[in-house]
PDB file of C-alpha atoms in Angstrom:
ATOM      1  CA  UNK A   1      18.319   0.725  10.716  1.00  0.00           C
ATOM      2  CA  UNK A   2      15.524   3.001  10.216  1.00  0.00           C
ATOM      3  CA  UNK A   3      13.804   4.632   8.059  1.00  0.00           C
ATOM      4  CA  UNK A   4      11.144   7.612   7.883  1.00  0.00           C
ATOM      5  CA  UNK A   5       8.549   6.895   5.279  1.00  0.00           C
ATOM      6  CA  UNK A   6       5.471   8.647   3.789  1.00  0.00           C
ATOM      7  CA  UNK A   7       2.771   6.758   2.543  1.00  0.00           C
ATOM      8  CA  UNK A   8       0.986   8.167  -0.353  1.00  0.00           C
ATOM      9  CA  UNK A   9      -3.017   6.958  -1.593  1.00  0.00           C
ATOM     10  CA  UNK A  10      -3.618   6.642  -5.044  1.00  0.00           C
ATOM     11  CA  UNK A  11      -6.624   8.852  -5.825  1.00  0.00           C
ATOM     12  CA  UNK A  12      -7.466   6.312  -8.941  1.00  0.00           C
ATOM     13  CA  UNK A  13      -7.435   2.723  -7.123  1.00  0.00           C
ATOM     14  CA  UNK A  14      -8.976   2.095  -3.963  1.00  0.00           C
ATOM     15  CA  UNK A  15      -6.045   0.270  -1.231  1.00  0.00           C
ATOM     16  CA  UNK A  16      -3.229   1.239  -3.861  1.00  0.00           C
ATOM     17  CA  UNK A  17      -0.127   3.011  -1.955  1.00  0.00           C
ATOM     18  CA  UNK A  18       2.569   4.053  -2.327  1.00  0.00           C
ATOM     19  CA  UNK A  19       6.219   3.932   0.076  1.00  0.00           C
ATOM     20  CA  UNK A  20       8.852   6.541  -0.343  1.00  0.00           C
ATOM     21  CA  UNK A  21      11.693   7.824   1.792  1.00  0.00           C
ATOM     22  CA  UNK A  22      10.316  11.094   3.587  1.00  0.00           C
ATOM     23  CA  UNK A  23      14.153  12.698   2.751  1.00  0.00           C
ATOM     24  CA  UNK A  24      13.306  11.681  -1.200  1.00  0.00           C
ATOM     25  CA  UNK A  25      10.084  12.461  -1.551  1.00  0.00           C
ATOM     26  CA  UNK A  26       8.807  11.285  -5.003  1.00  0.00           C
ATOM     27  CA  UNK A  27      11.797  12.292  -6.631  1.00  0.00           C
ATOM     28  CA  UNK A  28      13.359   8.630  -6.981  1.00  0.00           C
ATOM     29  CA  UNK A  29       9.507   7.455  -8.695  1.00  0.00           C
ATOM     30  CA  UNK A  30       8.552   6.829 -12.317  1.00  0.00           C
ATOM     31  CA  UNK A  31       7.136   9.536 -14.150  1.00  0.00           C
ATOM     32  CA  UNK A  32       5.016   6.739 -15.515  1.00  0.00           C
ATOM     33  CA  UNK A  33       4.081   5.170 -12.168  1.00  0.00           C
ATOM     34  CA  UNK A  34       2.945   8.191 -11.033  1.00  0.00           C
ATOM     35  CA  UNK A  35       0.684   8.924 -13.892  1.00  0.00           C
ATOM     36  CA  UNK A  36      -0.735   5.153 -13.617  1.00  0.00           C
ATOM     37  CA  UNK A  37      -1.139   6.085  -9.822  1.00  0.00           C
ATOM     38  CA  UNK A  38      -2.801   9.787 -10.256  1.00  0.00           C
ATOM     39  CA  UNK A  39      -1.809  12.433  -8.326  1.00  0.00           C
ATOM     40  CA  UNK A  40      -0.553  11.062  -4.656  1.00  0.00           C
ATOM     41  CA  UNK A  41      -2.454  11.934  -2.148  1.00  0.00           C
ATOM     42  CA  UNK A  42      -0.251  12.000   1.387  1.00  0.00           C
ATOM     43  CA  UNK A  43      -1.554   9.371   4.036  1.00  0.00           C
ATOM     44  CA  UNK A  44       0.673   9.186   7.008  1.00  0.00           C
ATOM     45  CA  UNK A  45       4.598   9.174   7.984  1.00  0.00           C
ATOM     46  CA  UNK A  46       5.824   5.936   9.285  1.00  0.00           C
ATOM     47  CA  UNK A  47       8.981   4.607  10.943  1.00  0.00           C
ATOM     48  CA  UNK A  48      10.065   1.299   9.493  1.00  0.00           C
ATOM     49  CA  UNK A  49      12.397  -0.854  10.842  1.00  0.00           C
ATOM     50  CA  UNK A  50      13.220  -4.124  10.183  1.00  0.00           C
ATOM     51  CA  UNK A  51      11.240  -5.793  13.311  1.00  0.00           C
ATOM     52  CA  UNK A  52       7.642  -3.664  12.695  1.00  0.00           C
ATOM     53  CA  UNK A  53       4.970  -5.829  11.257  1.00  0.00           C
ATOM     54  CA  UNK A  54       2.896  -4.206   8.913  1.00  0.00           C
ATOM     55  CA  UNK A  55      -0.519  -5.313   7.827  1.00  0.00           C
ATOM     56  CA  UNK A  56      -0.492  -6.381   4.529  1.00  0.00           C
ATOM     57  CA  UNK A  57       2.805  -6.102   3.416  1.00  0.00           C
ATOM     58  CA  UNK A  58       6.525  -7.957   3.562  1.00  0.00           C
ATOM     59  CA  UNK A  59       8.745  -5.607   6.037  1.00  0.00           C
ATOM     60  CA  UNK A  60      11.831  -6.857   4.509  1.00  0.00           C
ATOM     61  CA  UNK A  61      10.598  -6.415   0.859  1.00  0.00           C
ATOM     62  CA  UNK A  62       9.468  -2.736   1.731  1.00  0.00           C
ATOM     63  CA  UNK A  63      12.977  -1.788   3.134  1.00  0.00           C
ATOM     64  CA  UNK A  64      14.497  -3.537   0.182  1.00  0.00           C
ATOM     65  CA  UNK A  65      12.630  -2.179  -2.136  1.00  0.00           C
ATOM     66  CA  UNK A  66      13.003   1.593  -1.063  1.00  0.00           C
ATOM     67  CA  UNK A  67      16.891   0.973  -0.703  1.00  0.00           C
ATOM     68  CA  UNK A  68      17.212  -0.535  -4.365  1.00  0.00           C
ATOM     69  CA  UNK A  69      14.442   1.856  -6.403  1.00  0.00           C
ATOM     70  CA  UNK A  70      13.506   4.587  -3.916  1.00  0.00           C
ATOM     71  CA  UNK A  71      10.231   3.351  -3.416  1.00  0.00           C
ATOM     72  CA  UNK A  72       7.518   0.517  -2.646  1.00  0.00           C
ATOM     73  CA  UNK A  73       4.343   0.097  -4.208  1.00  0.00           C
ATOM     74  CA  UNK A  74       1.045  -1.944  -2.066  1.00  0.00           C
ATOM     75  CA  UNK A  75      -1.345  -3.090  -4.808  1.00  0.00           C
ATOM     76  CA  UNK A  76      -4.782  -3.571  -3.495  1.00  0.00           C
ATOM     77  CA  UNK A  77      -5.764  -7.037  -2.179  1.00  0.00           C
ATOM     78  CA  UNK A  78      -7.544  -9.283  -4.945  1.00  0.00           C
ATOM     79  CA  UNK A  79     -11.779  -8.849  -4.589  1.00  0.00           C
ATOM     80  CA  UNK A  80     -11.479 -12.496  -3.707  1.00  0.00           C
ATOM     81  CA  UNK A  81      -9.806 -11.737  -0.513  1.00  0.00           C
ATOM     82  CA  UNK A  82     -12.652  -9.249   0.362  1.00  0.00           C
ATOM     83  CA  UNK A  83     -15.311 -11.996  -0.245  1.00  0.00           C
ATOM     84  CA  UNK A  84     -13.808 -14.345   1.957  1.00  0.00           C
ATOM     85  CA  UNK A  85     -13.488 -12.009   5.117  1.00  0.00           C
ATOM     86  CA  UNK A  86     -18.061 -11.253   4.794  1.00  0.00           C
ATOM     87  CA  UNK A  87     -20.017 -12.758   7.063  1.00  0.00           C
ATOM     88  CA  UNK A  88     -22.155 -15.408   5.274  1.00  0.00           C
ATOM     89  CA  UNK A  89     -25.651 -13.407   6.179  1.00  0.00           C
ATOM     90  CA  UNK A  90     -23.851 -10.596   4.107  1.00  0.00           C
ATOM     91  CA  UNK A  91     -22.505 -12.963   1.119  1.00  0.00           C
ATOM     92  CA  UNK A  92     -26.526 -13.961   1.005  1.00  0.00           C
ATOM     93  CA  UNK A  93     -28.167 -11.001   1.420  1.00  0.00           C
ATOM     94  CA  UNK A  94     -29.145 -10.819  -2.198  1.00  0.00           C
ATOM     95  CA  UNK A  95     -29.712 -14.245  -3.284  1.00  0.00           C
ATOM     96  CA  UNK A  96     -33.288 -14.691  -4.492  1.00  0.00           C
ATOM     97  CA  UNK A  97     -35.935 -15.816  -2.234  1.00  0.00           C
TER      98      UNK A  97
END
């Protein structure tokens, strides 16, 4: 089974994005999702299918989500997670002397 997505940026949190059905559109979102997530801004089309991996998010839980509701929403990774993946000379860089 597959499906042709569009992948929307939020203009109001950096990493947020948002999964709909290219066929839907936005019609199948929240009026008050969308005005938490600002106006979309369109990223890319994808095909998704139920053996592509995708980065940072659950393949299965995408294509269920966008069955059940119409659309998937990728929160932005924790600011832990971008601390972790520095190099140590950058985590240090300004440490007092």
């Amino acid at each position: 089974m597959k499906h042709i997505c569009s992948i929307y940026r939020s203009p109001r949190k950096n990493e947020m994005y948002l999964y709909v059905l290219k066929s839907e559109a936005l019609e199948r979102v929240p009026e008050t999702l969308l005005a938490a997530f600002g106006k979309p801004q369109h990223a890319f089309d994808l095909v998704l299918t139920p053996e592509r991996k995708l980065a940072r998010e659950d393949i299965q839980k995408v294509l269920e989500n966008l069955d059940k509701q119409g659309y998937h929403l990728q929160m932005p990774p924790a600011e832990d997670e971008y601390i972790e993946h520095l190099p140590e000379e950058l985590l240090r860089r300004n440490d007092p002397v």
